Each structure stands twice: as C-alpha cells, then as structure tokens.
Amino acid sequence: MRVIRTAAAQLGPIQKAEGRDSVVARMIALMDEAKSQDADLIVYPELALTTFFPRWYHADRAEADPWFEREMPGPATAPLFARARQHGMAMSFGYAELTPEGRHFNTSILVDRGGAIVGKYRKVHLPGHDEFDPERTHQHLEKRYFEPGDLGFPVWRMLGGILGMCICNDRRWPETYRVMGLQGVEMVVLGFNTPSVNSQRNAEGIEERLFHHRLSVQAGAYQNATWVVAVAKAGSEDGHHLTGGTLIVDPNGKIVAELPGEADGVIVAACDLDETRFGKETIFDFARHRRPEHYGRITAQTGVVLPE
Ligand code: CDT
C-alpha cells in the first residue's frame, strides 16, 4: 500500500473586497482541520487567493494586475507555507501569476512537506473570451487576462507517487489526463471555479454543470487509472454563483468522497496509489493497447476538418 491521506479543501465564496490575508487565514483553518484528520496533502481551488476576477472587465488589462502574485510565497502567502511546514503537509493551490517579464498565467503549484515548491503548472485550456461580450449573462475573460500555459502537463515524483496538476477547464479535455497518463501519473490534483449557469445558455443550470464536472473527472480517472482530486471555489461571489462539487475519484472512476454544500470545508480520503496498478496493467496498459499511428489528428489539427 502507498497511501496518501489527501484533503480536498473547498473554499466558499471570496468577495471582491476580501483581502488575501483573510483568505489565507481561511486556508490555514482548513489546513488545521486537515491535519486533525492526519492529511499528508491538501489541495485548494483554482485562483484560491482572490475572487474569480476574470468575470470583471477592465478596458485596460493592466488594471487587473493587482489580482496577480509577483512572488510565491509572498508576504500574504508566507503564513500558509509556514503552517504547511509546521504540519509537515504537502499542498497544492492555484493563483494568478505575473512573471518578472510581465507574463500572466493561471497557475498552480505543488509544495512538498518541507514547504519547497517542487512543481508548477500553467493552465493550458483557457475558456471564455478576450473582449467584453454583451450577449453573455456574465463575462468569463480568462483569454483576456492570461496567456495559455507554456509548461505542458508535467508530473512529479512526490509523497512516494507520481503526481500531476491541471486547472478547471482542463478537466474537460481527455488530452489533459492522457498526457499525464503517458507519464504514469497516479494522482491528478486540480482546482476549479465553475459558474453555476452557462453564460450562453441559461437553461443549463447547476445540475447539468455538476453532471458534466463529474462525468469529465470520473472519465479521466478511469481511462488513465489515476486518482483525481477536484476542488471547488463555491457559492455566490458578489452575486455570481459558482458550483460546489469538491470530490475525490478513485482509479476505477468512482467518487469515494464528495463534499456537500458551498462553504469552506474539507474531505479527506486515504488514496492508495497501488490501486492504480490494476487498470494500468490491464485494460489501460498503454504499451500493449494504444495505437498512436491512428491518433495523428490529435496533435496535427486543432479544429474539426469535415469530410469532402
Ligand atoms: N475557471 C474555469 O475554467 N471555468 C470553466 C468555465 C467554462 S465556461 C466559460 C470551467 O470549465 O468550469
């Protein structure tokens, strides 16, 4: 058995006016709760330190820069790293990254039990649009404020296993999991901020959104024989509602824990990485069964090419 006791730490809403110090205090309270349940690893949502700011339009993009972190850890996040070190707990969380060169990414990191950043991932599949869209009920301006990630989908040896990351919309794309699956990933951790209503089809509400969320995460786990830990930022942020649906899925595609509600909260599951072996050695033994000679279109083209 190679068990990682994994805490999925959902954050309830973060209002625009709430400062990072207050959010970090909430994250530390969740970490303490996870420690009381003997967690080895805690996973927080996408853009964990602030409200989901891509819903707000700034004509001047630079006006969004205060939502970004120029250093990690920085003054506001140092207490979180200190508490993680004190507890000997590994962690992952998402934040908006502004690099010294002035580049903007939607980023998440993996931090080891000693508080060292061992992995960084930058969101590849940015949803939404880059200009104000009056047709939508709410804006989703990730394409305006971030550039697509430039680091691919790496994995890291950590906590006795092989871990990878992705972020929110990435979880809907099978390529995300497969690229990590091809590196033997045993646990994928991800955070998300998913609006409860489709801004372009209001009839698509929270039940359908949660259905697609579970469908995507469970399929990714099963088809790559990996654990997936998916953590929401949930509830109403300044009148804009985000789904909950924080859950932990086993390598068989089954949900082993799901957090009810939309408030701050933690679920902990004992994730045995050896449970990935059966799937990896049988139906999803990639070396025996994959036929990449037929998959060329996956990397050769982006959009659909219709037949003549
Ligand atoms: N944060 C994020 O990626 N949210 C998307 C919403 C897509 S609708 C523009 C998601 O896939 O949940």
Short mmCIF file of C-alpha atoms and ligand atoms in Angstrom, two decimals:
data_model
loop_
_atom_site.label_atom_id
_atom_site.label_comp_id
_atom_site.label_asym_id
_atom_site.label_seq_id
_atom_site.Cartn_x
_atom_site.Cartn_y
_atom_site.Cartn_z
CA MET A 1 0.00 0.00 0.00
CA ARG A 2 1.18 3.53 -0.80
CA VAL A 3 -1.41 5.70 0.87
CA ILE A 4 -1.58 9.48 0.58
CA ARG A 5 -4.14 10.82 3.02
CA THR A 6 -5.49 13.57 0.79
CA ALA A 7 -7.54 16.56 1.84
CA ALA A 8 -9.70 18.34 -0.70
CA ALA A 9 -10.17 21.82 0.80
CA GLN A 10 -13.07 23.68 -0.74
CA LEU A 11 -13.29 27.44 -0.33
CA GLY A 12 -16.64 29.13 -0.14
CA PRO A 13 -17.07 32.41 -1.97
CA ILE A 14 -14.42 35.13 -1.86
CA GLN A 15 -15.93 38.56 -2.35
CA LYS A 16 -14.12 41.18 -4.40
CA ALA A 17 -13.44 43.20 -1.28
CA GLU A 18 -11.93 40.32 0.72
CA GLY A 19 -8.16 40.65 1.09
CA ARG A 20 -5.55 37.94 0.69
CA ASP A 21 -4.74 37.95 4.43
CA SER A 22 -8.31 36.98 5.23
CA VAL A 23 -8.38 34.25 2.54
CA VAL A 24 -5.06 32.84 3.73
CA ALA A 25 -6.45 32.70 7.30
CA ARG A 26 -9.38 30.65 5.95
CA MET A 27 -6.95 28.36 4.11
CA ILE A 28 -4.91 27.88 7.28
CA ALA A 29 -8.07 26.96 9.22
CA LEU A 30 -8.81 24.30 6.59
CA MET A 31 -5.23 23.06 6.82
CA ASP A 32 -5.53 22.70 10.59
CA GLU A 33 -8.75 20.73 10.07
CA ALA A 34 -6.97 18.52 7.53
CA LYS A 35 -4.12 17.97 10.00
CA SER A 36 -6.61 16.83 12.64
CA GLN A 37 -7.58 14.15 10.12
CA ASP A 38 -3.93 13.20 9.50
CA ALA A 39 -3.73 14.50 5.96
CA ASP A 40 -0.41 14.24 4.09
CA LEU A 41 -1.52 16.52 1.27
CA ILE A 42 -4.04 19.36 1.00
CA VAL A 43 -5.46 20.60 -2.30
CA TYR A 44 -7.14 24.01 -2.67
CA PRO A 45 -9.06 25.56 -5.60
CA GLU A 46 -8.02 27.43 -8.73
CA LEU A 47 -7.23 31.15 -8.11
CA ALA A 48 -7.53 30.38 -4.42
CA LEU A 49 -6.32 33.72 -3.09
CA THR A 50 -8.90 36.01 -4.66
CA THR A 51 -12.38 36.22 -6.05
CA PHE A 52 -12.76 34.76 -9.57
CA PHE A 53 -11.70 38.09 -11.09
CA PRO A 54 -11.92 37.08 -14.80
CA ARG A 55 -15.64 37.83 -14.54
CA TRP A 56 -14.78 41.53 -14.26
CA TYR A 57 -14.00 43.51 -17.41
CA HIS A 58 -11.18 46.06 -17.38
CA ALA A 59 -10.77 48.01 -20.61
CA ASP A 60 -7.14 48.44 -19.62
CA ARG A 61 -5.79 44.94 -18.96
CA ALA A 62 -3.16 46.27 -16.59
CA GLU A 63 -5.93 47.27 -14.19
CA ALA A 64 -6.29 43.56 -13.43
CA ASP A 65 -2.67 43.26 -12.28
CA PRO A 66 -3.49 43.73 -8.58
CA TRP A 67 -5.18 40.30 -8.73
CA PHE A 68 -1.83 38.71 -9.63
CA GLU A 69 1.05 37.43 -7.46
CA ARG A 70 4.53 38.68 -8.36
CA GLU A 71 6.23 36.32 -5.93
CA MET A 72 5.42 32.96 -4.41
CA PRO A 73 5.50 32.75 -1.50
CA GLY A 74 4.89 36.46 -0.99
CA PRO A 75 4.04 38.40 2.16
CA ALA A 76 0.40 37.28 2.15
CA THR A 77 1.08 33.61 1.45
CA ALA A 78 4.15 33.16 3.68
CA PRO A 79 1.98 32.21 6.72
CA LEU A 80 0.35 29.42 4.68
CA PHE A 81 3.74 27.99 3.72
CA ALA A 82 4.87 28.30 7.35
CA ARG A 83 1.84 26.38 8.64
CA ALA A 84 2.28 23.69 5.98
CA ARG A 85 5.92 23.26 7.03
CA GLN A 86 4.89 23.13 10.68
CA HIS A 87 2.36 20.39 9.92
CA GLY A 88 4.71 18.60 7.51
CA MET A 89 1.88 18.70 4.99
CA ALA A 90 2.31 18.91 1.23
CA MET A 91 -0.06 21.26 -0.61
CA SER A 92 -1.30 22.48 -3.95
CA PHE A 93 -3.17 25.68 -4.76
CA GLY A 94 -3.89 27.95 -7.67
CA TYR A 95 -3.12 31.65 -8.13
CA ALA A 96 -2.72 34.27 -10.84
CA GLU A 97 0.97 34.54 -11.69
CA LEU A 98 2.66 37.70 -13.01
CA THR A 99 6.22 36.88 -14.01
CA PRO A 100 9.16 39.28 -13.78
CA GLU A 101 8.98 39.52 -17.60
CA GLY A 102 5.38 40.73 -17.35
CA ARG A 103 3.68 37.50 -18.46
CA HIS A 104 0.34 36.44 -16.97
CA PHE A 105 -0.66 32.87 -16.25
CA ASN A 106 -3.36 30.96 -14.39
CA THR A 107 -1.01 28.82 -12.32
CA SER A 108 -0.97 26.11 -9.68
CA ILE A 109 1.90 24.73 -7.64
CA LEU A 110 2.88 21.60 -5.78
CA VAL A 111 4.64 22.21 -2.48
CA ASP A 112 6.42 19.42 -0.60
CA ARG A 113 6.20 18.66 3.13
CA GLY A 114 9.16 20.96 3.77
CA GLY A 115 7.47 23.96 2.15
CA ALA A 116 9.53 23.88 -1.07
CA ILE A 117 7.78 24.46 -4.41
CA VAL A 118 8.58 21.34 -6.41
CA GLY A 119 6.15 21.72 -9.30
CA LYS A 120 4.48 24.44 -11.30
CA TYR A 121 1.69 24.12 -13.85
CA ARG A 122 0.19 26.88 -16.03
CA LYS A 123 -3.35 26.40 -17.31
CA VAL A 124 -3.36 25.27 -20.92
CA HIS A 125 -7.08 25.26 -21.82
CA LEU A 126 -8.26 28.81 -21.12
CA PRO A 127 -12.03 29.08 -21.50
CA GLY A 128 -14.10 32.14 -22.30
CA HIS A 129 -13.30 35.15 -24.45
CA ASP A 130 -10.99 38.16 -24.60
CA GLU A 131 -13.33 41.09 -25.31
CA PHE A 132 -16.44 42.26 -23.48
CA ASP A 133 -19.38 40.20 -24.77
CA PRO A 134 -22.77 41.91 -24.30
CA GLU A 135 -24.56 38.71 -25.36
CA ARG A 136 -23.47 36.84 -22.25
CA THR A 137 -25.21 36.99 -18.89
CA HIS A 138 -21.77 37.19 -17.27
CA GLN A 139 -18.26 37.65 -18.55
CA HIS A 140 -15.56 34.97 -18.49
CA LEU A 141 -12.42 36.83 -19.57
CA GLU A 142 -9.67 34.29 -18.97
CA LYS A 143 -8.48 34.71 -22.56
CA ARG A 144 -8.10 38.44 -21.87
CA TYR A 145 -6.09 38.23 -18.68
CA PHE A 146 -3.96 35.08 -19.15
CA GLU A 147 -1.84 33.57 -21.86
CA PRO A 148 -2.04 29.81 -22.41
CA GLY A 149 0.31 27.81 -20.22
CA ASP A 150 3.76 27.11 -21.63
CA LEU A 151 4.85 24.23 -19.43
CA GLY A 152 2.80 21.35 -20.84
CA PHE A 153 1.49 18.73 -18.41
CA PRO A 154 4.49 17.57 -16.38
CA VAL A 155 4.33 15.13 -13.47
CA TRP A 156 6.47 14.96 -10.36
CA ARG A 157 7.64 12.22 -8.01
CA MET A 158 6.28 13.17 -4.63
CA LEU A 159 4.93 11.53 -1.46
CA GLY A 160 6.00 8.14 -2.81
CA GLY A 161 3.99 8.50 -6.02
CA ILE A 162 3.70 10.33 -9.33
CA LEU A 163 1.55 13.48 -9.16
CA GLY A 164 0.33 15.91 -11.80
CA MET A 165 -1.80 19.04 -11.94
CA CYS A 166 -4.34 20.66 -14.18
CA ILE A 167 -6.77 23.54 -13.66
CA CYS A 168 -10.55 23.77 -14.01
CA ASN A 169 -11.46 23.78 -17.72
CA ASP A 170 -8.51 21.43 -18.38
CA ARG A 171 -10.51 18.69 -16.65
CA ARG A 172 -12.98 18.59 -19.53
CA TRP A 173 -10.27 17.64 -22.08
CA PRO A 174 -9.18 13.98 -22.35
CA GLU A 175 -5.79 15.10 -23.69
CA THR A 176 -5.02 16.61 -20.28
CA TYR A 177 -5.20 13.30 -18.46
CA ARG A 178 -3.71 11.22 -21.26
CA VAL A 179 -0.54 13.29 -21.49
CA MET A 180 -0.05 12.77 -17.76
CA GLY A 181 -1.22 9.15 -18.02
CA LEU A 182 1.59 8.55 -20.51
CA GLN A 183 3.99 9.63 -17.75
CA GLY A 184 2.48 7.16 -15.28
CA VAL A 185 0.50 9.68 -13.26
CA GLU A 186 -1.10 8.23 -10.14
CA MET A 187 -2.85 11.32 -8.81
CA VAL A 188 -4.04 14.43 -10.63
CA VAL A 189 -4.92 17.39 -8.42
CA LEU A 190 -6.98 20.30 -9.71
CA GLY A 191 -8.97 23.28 -8.57
CA PHE A 192 -11.92 24.90 -10.29
CA ASN A 193 -14.25 27.92 -10.38
CA THR A 194 -17.27 26.88 -12.40
CA PRO A 195 -20.16 29.33 -12.83
CA SER A 196 -23.45 27.60 -11.98
CA VAL A 197 -25.13 28.84 -15.12
CA ASN A 198 -23.87 28.69 -18.69
CA SER A 199 -23.49 32.36 -19.71
CA GLN A 200 -24.52 31.48 -23.29
CA ARG A 201 -27.35 29.08 -22.47
CA ASN A 202 -29.12 29.95 -19.27
CA ALA A 203 -31.23 26.80 -19.31
CA GLU A 204 -28.03 24.94 -18.46
CA GLY A 205 -28.01 25.27 -14.71
CA ILE A 206 -26.23 23.84 -11.73
CA GLU A 207 -27.40 20.21 -12.02
CA GLU A 208 -26.15 19.89 -15.59
CA ARG A 209 -22.93 21.73 -14.76
CA LEU A 210 -22.27 19.30 -11.90
CA PHE A 211 -23.12 16.37 -14.17
CA HIS A 212 -20.52 17.47 -16.75
CA HIS A 213 -17.98 18.07 -13.99
CA ARG A 214 -18.37 14.60 -12.50
CA LEU A 215 -18.53 12.98 -15.94
CA SER A 216 -15.24 14.59 -17.02
CA VAL A 217 -13.32 13.89 -13.83
CA GLN A 218 -14.56 10.31 -13.46
CA ALA A 219 -13.78 9.51 -17.09
CA GLY A 220 -10.29 11.00 -16.82
CA ALA A 221 -9.58 8.96 -13.69
CA TYR A 222 -10.89 5.67 -15.11
CA GLN A 223 -9.34 5.96 -18.57
CA ASN A 224 -5.91 6.65 -17.09
CA ALA A 225 -6.20 4.57 -13.92
CA THR A 226 -5.37 7.52 -11.69
CA TRP A 227 -6.77 9.22 -8.63
CA VAL A 228 -8.24 12.65 -9.34
CA VAL A 229 -8.80 15.24 -6.63
CA ALA A 230 -11.02 18.12 -7.80
CA VAL A 231 -11.59 21.11 -5.53
CA ALA A 232 -14.15 23.88 -5.96
CA LYS A 233 -14.37 27.51 -5.08
CA ALA A 234 -18.11 27.62 -4.48
CA GLY A 235 -21.04 29.84 -3.67
CA SER A 236 -22.05 33.37 -4.53
CA GLU A 237 -19.22 35.84 -5.19
CA ASP A 238 -20.72 39.34 -5.43
CA GLY A 239 -23.91 37.84 -6.84
CA HIS A 240 -22.17 35.41 -9.23
CA HIS A 241 -22.75 31.81 -8.21
CA LEU A 242 -20.14 29.05 -8.52
CA THR A 243 -20.92 25.34 -8.19
CA GLY A 244 -19.58 23.16 -5.40
CA GLY A 245 -18.80 19.55 -6.28
CA THR A 246 -15.47 19.08 -4.50
CA LEU A 247 -14.68 15.38 -4.84
CA ILE A 248 -12.09 12.63 -4.83
CA VAL A 249 -12.29 9.96 -7.54
CA ASP A 250 -10.50 6.61 -7.41
CA PRO A 251 -8.61 4.98 -10.32
CA ASN A 252 -11.73 2.98 -11.14
CA GLY A 253 -13.62 6.21 -11.82
CA LYS A 254 -15.71 6.05 -8.68
CA ILE A 255 -16.33 9.00 -6.39
CA VAL A 256 -15.02 8.00 -2.96
CA ALA A 257 -15.73 11.31 -1.23
CA GLU A 258 -17.77 14.39 -2.13
CA LEU A 259 -18.23 17.49 -0.04
CA PRO A 260 -21.81 18.70 0.25
CA GLY A 261 -22.55 22.42 0.23
CA GLU A 262 -20.79 25.56 -0.86
CA ALA A 263 -18.93 26.71 2.25
CA ASP A 264 -15.32 26.31 3.35
CA GLY A 265 -14.84 22.61 4.15
CA VAL A 266 -12.55 19.61 3.95
CA ILE A 267 -12.94 15.99 2.91
CA VAL A 268 -10.11 13.53 3.48
CA ALA A 269 -9.65 10.20 1.71
CA ALA A 270 -6.93 7.58 2.06
CA CYS A 271 -5.76 7.33 -1.55
CA ASP A 272 -3.75 4.15 -2.09
CA LEU A 273 -1.63 4.70 -5.19
CA ASP A 274 -1.26 0.94 -5.61
CA GLU A 275 -4.93 0.91 -6.58
CA THR A 276 -3.82 2.43 -9.89
CA ARG A 277 -1.90 -0.73 -10.79
CA PHE A 278 -4.77 -2.93 -11.86
CA GLY A 279 -6.04 -0.54 -14.52
CA LYS A 280 -2.53 0.39 -15.64
CA GLU A 281 -1.55 -3.27 -16.04
CA THR A 282 -4.74 -4.50 -17.74
CA ILE A 283 -7.28 -2.60 -19.84
CA PHE A 284 -5.27 0.63 -19.82
CA ASP A 285 -1.83 -0.91 -20.24
CA PHE A 286 -0.90 1.75 -22.78
CA ALA A 287 2.21 -0.01 -24.08
CA ARG A 288 0.18 -3.04 -25.16
CA HIS A 289 -3.03 -1.46 -26.35
CA ARG A 290 -2.53 2.07 -27.68
CA ARG A 291 -2.34 2.62 -31.45
CA PRO A 292 -0.72 6.05 -31.83
CA GLU A 293 -0.33 5.54 -35.59
CA HIS A 294 -4.08 6.29 -35.72
CA TYR A 295 -4.04 9.28 -33.39
CA GLY A 296 -2.15 11.74 -35.61
CA ARG A 297 -5.08 14.14 -35.89
CA ILE A 298 -4.99 14.71 -32.15
CA THR A 299 -1.79 16.73 -32.46
CA ALA A 300 -1.87 17.64 -36.16
CA GLN A 301 -5.05 19.73 -36.09
CA THR A 302 -6.94 21.94 -33.65
CA GLY A 303 -10.43 22.37 -35.09
CA VAL A 304 -12.69 19.96 -36.94
CA VAL A 305 -11.85 19.11 -40.57
CA LEU A 306 -15.03 17.95 -42.29
CA PRO A 307 -15.01 15.24 -44.96
CA GLU A 308 -15.24 16.36 -48.63
N1 CDT B 1 -12.39 28.53 -14.42
C1 CDT B 1 -12.81 27.78 -15.46
O1 CDT B 1 -12.01 27.27 -16.24
N2 CDT B 1 -14.13 27.67 -15.60
C2 CDT B 1 -14.71 26.98 -16.72
C3 CDT B 1 -15.97 27.64 -17.11
C4 CDT B 1 -16.21 27.46 -18.52
S1 CDT B 1 -17.49 28.48 -19.13
C5 CDT B 1 -16.69 29.77 -19.92
C6 CDT B 1 -14.98 25.52 -16.46
O2 CDT B 1 -14.63 24.71 -17.34
O3 CDT B 1 -15.54 25.14 -15.45
#
